[in-house]
XYZ file of N, CA and C in Angstrom:
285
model
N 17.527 -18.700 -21.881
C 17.793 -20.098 -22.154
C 18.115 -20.320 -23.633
N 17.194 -19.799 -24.005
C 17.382 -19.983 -25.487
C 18.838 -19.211 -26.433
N 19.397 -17.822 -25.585
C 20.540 -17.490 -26.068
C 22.001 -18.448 -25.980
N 21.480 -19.390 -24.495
C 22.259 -20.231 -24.268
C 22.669 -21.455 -24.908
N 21.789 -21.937 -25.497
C 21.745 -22.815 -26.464
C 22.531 -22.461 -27.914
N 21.973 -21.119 -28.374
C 22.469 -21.003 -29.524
C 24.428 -20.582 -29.221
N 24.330 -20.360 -28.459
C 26.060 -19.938 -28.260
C 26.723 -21.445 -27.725
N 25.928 -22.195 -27.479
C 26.679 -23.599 -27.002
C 26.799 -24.343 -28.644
N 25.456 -24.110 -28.915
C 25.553 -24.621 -30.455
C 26.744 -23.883 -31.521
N 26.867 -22.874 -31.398
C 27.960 -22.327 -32.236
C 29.421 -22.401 -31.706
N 29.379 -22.772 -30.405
C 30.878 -23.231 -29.863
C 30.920 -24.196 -30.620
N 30.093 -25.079 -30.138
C 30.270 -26.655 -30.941
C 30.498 -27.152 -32.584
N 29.643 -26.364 -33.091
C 29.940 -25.809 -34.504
C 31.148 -25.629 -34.812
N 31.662 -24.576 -34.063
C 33.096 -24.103 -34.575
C 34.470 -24.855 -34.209
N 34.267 -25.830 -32.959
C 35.020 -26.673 -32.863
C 35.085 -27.684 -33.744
N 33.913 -28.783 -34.482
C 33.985 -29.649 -35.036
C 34.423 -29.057 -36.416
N 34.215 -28.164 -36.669
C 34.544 -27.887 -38.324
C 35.919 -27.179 -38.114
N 36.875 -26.871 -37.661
C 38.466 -26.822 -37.082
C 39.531 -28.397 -37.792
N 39.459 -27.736 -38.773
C 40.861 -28.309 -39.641
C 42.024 -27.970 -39.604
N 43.226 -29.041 -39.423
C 44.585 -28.561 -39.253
C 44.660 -28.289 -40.930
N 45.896 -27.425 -40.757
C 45.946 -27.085 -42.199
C 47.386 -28.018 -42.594
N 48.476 -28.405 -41.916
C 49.121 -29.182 -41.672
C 49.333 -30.371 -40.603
N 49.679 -31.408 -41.321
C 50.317 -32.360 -40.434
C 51.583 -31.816 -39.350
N 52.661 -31.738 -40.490
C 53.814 -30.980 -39.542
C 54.205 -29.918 -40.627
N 54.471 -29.013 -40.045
C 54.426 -27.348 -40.242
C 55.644 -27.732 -41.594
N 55.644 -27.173 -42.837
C 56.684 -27.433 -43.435
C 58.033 -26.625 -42.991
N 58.219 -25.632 -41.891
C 59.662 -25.648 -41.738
C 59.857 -25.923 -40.731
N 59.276 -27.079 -39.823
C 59.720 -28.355 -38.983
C 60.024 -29.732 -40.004
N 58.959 -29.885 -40.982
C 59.191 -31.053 -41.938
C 61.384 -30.454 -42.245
N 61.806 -29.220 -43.036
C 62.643 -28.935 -43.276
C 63.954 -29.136 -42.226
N 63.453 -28.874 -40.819
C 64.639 -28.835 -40.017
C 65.859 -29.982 -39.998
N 65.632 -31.264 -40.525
C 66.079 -32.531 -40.761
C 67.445 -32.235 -41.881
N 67.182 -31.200 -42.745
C 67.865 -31.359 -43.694
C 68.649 -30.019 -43.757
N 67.878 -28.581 -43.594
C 68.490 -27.181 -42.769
C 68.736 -26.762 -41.510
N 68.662 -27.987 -40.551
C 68.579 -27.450 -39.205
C 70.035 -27.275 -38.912
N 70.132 -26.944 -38.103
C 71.431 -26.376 -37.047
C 72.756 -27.109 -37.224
N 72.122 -28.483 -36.327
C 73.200 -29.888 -36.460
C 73.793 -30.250 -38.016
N 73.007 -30.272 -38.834
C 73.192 -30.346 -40.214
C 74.410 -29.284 -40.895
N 73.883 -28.052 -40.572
C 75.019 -27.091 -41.093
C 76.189 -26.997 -40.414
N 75.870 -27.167 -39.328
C 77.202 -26.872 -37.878
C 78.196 -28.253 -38.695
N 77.724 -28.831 -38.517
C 78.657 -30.305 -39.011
C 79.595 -30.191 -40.166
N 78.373 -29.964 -41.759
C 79.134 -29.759 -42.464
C 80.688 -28.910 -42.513
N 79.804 -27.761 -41.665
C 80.787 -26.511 -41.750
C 82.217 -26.808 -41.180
N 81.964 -27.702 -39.921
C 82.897 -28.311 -39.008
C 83.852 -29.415 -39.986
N 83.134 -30.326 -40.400
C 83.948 -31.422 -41.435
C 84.496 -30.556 -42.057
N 83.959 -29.465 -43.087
C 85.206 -29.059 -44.022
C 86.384 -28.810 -43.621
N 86.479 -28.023 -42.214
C 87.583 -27.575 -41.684
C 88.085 -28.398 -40.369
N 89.297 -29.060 -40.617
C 89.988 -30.146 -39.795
C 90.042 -29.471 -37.961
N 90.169 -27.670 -38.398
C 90.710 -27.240 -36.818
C 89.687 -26.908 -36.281
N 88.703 -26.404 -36.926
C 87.557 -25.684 -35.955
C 86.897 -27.418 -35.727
N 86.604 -28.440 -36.512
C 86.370 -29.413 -35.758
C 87.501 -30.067 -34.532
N 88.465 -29.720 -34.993
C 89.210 -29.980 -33.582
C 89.220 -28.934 -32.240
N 88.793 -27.997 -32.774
C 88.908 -26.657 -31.271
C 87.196 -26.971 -30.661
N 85.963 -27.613 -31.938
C 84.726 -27.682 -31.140
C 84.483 -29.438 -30.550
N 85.460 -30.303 -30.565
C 84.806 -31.146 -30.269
C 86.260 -32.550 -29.293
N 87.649 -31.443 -29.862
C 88.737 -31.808 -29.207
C 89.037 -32.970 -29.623
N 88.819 -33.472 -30.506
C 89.451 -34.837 -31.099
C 89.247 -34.228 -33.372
N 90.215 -35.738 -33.900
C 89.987 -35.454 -35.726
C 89.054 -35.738 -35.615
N 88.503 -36.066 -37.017
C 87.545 -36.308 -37.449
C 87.538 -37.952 -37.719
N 88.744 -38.050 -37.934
C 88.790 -39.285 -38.158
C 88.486 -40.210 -36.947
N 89.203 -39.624 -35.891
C 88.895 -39.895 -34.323
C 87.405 -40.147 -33.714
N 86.641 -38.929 -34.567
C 85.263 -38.991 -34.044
C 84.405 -39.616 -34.808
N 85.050 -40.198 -36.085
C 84.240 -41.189 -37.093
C 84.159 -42.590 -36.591
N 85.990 -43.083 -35.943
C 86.138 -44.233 -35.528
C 85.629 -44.095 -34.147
N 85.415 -43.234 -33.538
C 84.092 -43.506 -32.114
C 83.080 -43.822 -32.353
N 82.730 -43.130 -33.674
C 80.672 -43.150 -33.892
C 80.757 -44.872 -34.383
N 81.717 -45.404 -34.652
C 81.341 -46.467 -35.519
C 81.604 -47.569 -34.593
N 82.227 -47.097 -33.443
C 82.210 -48.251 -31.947
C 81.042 -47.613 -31.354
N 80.819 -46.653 -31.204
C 79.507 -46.770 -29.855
C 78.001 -46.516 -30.778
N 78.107 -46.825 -32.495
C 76.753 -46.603 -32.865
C 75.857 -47.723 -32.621
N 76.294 -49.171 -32.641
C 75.080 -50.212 -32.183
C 74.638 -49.800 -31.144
N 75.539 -49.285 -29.942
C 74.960 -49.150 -28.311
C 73.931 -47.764 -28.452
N 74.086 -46.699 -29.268
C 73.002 -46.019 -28.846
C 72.157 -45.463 -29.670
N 72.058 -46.247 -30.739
C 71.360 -46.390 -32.270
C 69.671 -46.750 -31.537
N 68.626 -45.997 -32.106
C 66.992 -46.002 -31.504
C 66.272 -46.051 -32.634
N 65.414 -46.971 -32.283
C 64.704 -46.728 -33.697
C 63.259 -45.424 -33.693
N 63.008 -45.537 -34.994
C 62.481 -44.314 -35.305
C 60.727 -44.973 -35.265
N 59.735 -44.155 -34.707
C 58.113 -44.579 -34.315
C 57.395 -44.110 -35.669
N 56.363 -44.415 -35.639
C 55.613 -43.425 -36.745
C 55.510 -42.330 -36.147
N 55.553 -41.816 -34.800
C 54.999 -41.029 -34.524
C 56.440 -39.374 -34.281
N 57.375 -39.704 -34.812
C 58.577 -38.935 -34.660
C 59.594 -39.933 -35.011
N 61.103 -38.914 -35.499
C 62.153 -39.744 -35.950
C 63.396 -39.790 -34.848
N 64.229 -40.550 -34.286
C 65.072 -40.948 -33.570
C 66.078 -39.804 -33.625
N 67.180 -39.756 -32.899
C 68.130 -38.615 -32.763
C 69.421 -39.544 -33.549
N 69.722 -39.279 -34.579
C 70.736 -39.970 -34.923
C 71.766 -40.425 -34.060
N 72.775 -41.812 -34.470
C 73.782 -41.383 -33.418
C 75.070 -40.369 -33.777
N 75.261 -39.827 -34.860
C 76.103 -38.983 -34.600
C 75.745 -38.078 -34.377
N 74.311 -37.468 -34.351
C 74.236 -36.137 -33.341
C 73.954 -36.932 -32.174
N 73.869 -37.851 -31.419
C 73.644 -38.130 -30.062
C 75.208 -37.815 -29.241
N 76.578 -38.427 -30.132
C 77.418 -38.158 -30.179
C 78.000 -37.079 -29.936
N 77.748 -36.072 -30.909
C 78.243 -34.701 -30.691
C 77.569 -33.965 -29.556
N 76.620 -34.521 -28.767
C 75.805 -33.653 -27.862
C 76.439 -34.661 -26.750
N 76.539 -35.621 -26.717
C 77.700 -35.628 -25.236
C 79.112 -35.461 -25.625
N 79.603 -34.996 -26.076
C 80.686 -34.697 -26.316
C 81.142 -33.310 -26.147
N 80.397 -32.791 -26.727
C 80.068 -31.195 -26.642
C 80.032 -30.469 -25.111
């Protein structure tokens, strides 16, 4: 009985004193600014054709879309996570 106790007591122990060491991991905090969508884009804007062979319209084409369908699928952002922009919402049905 008594071994039982002390191993319930040291579960319990070791659960309550269990600190995150982060909120959000700093290379999830990073993905916003190095992630995928971010570079793919740039890389795509610089060059007029590979954005035209990945997404089949200019750029200019896909600027004057984002700027008609961004009120309709523009979300706002919670405390608890940030919204999908609409031009990557964009490029992912499009894609």
């Amino acid at each position: 009985m008594d071994d039982e106790i002390v191993v319930l007591w040291w579960w319990w122990y070791r659960r309550q004193n269990k600190r995150r060491k982060y909120w959000v991991h700093p290379i999830l905090r990073e993905r916003f600014t190095l992630g995928t969508f971010e570079t793919l884009m740039g890389e795509l804007r610089s060059d007029g054709s590979k954005f035209f062979n990945y997404f089949r319209m200019t750029t200019t084409t896909f600027d004057d879309l984002l700027g008609r369908l961004s009120p309709g699928i523009r979300v706002r952002n919670t405390s608890f996570r940030e919204c999908i922009c609409p031009e990557q919402r964009l490029a992912i049905c499009l894609r």
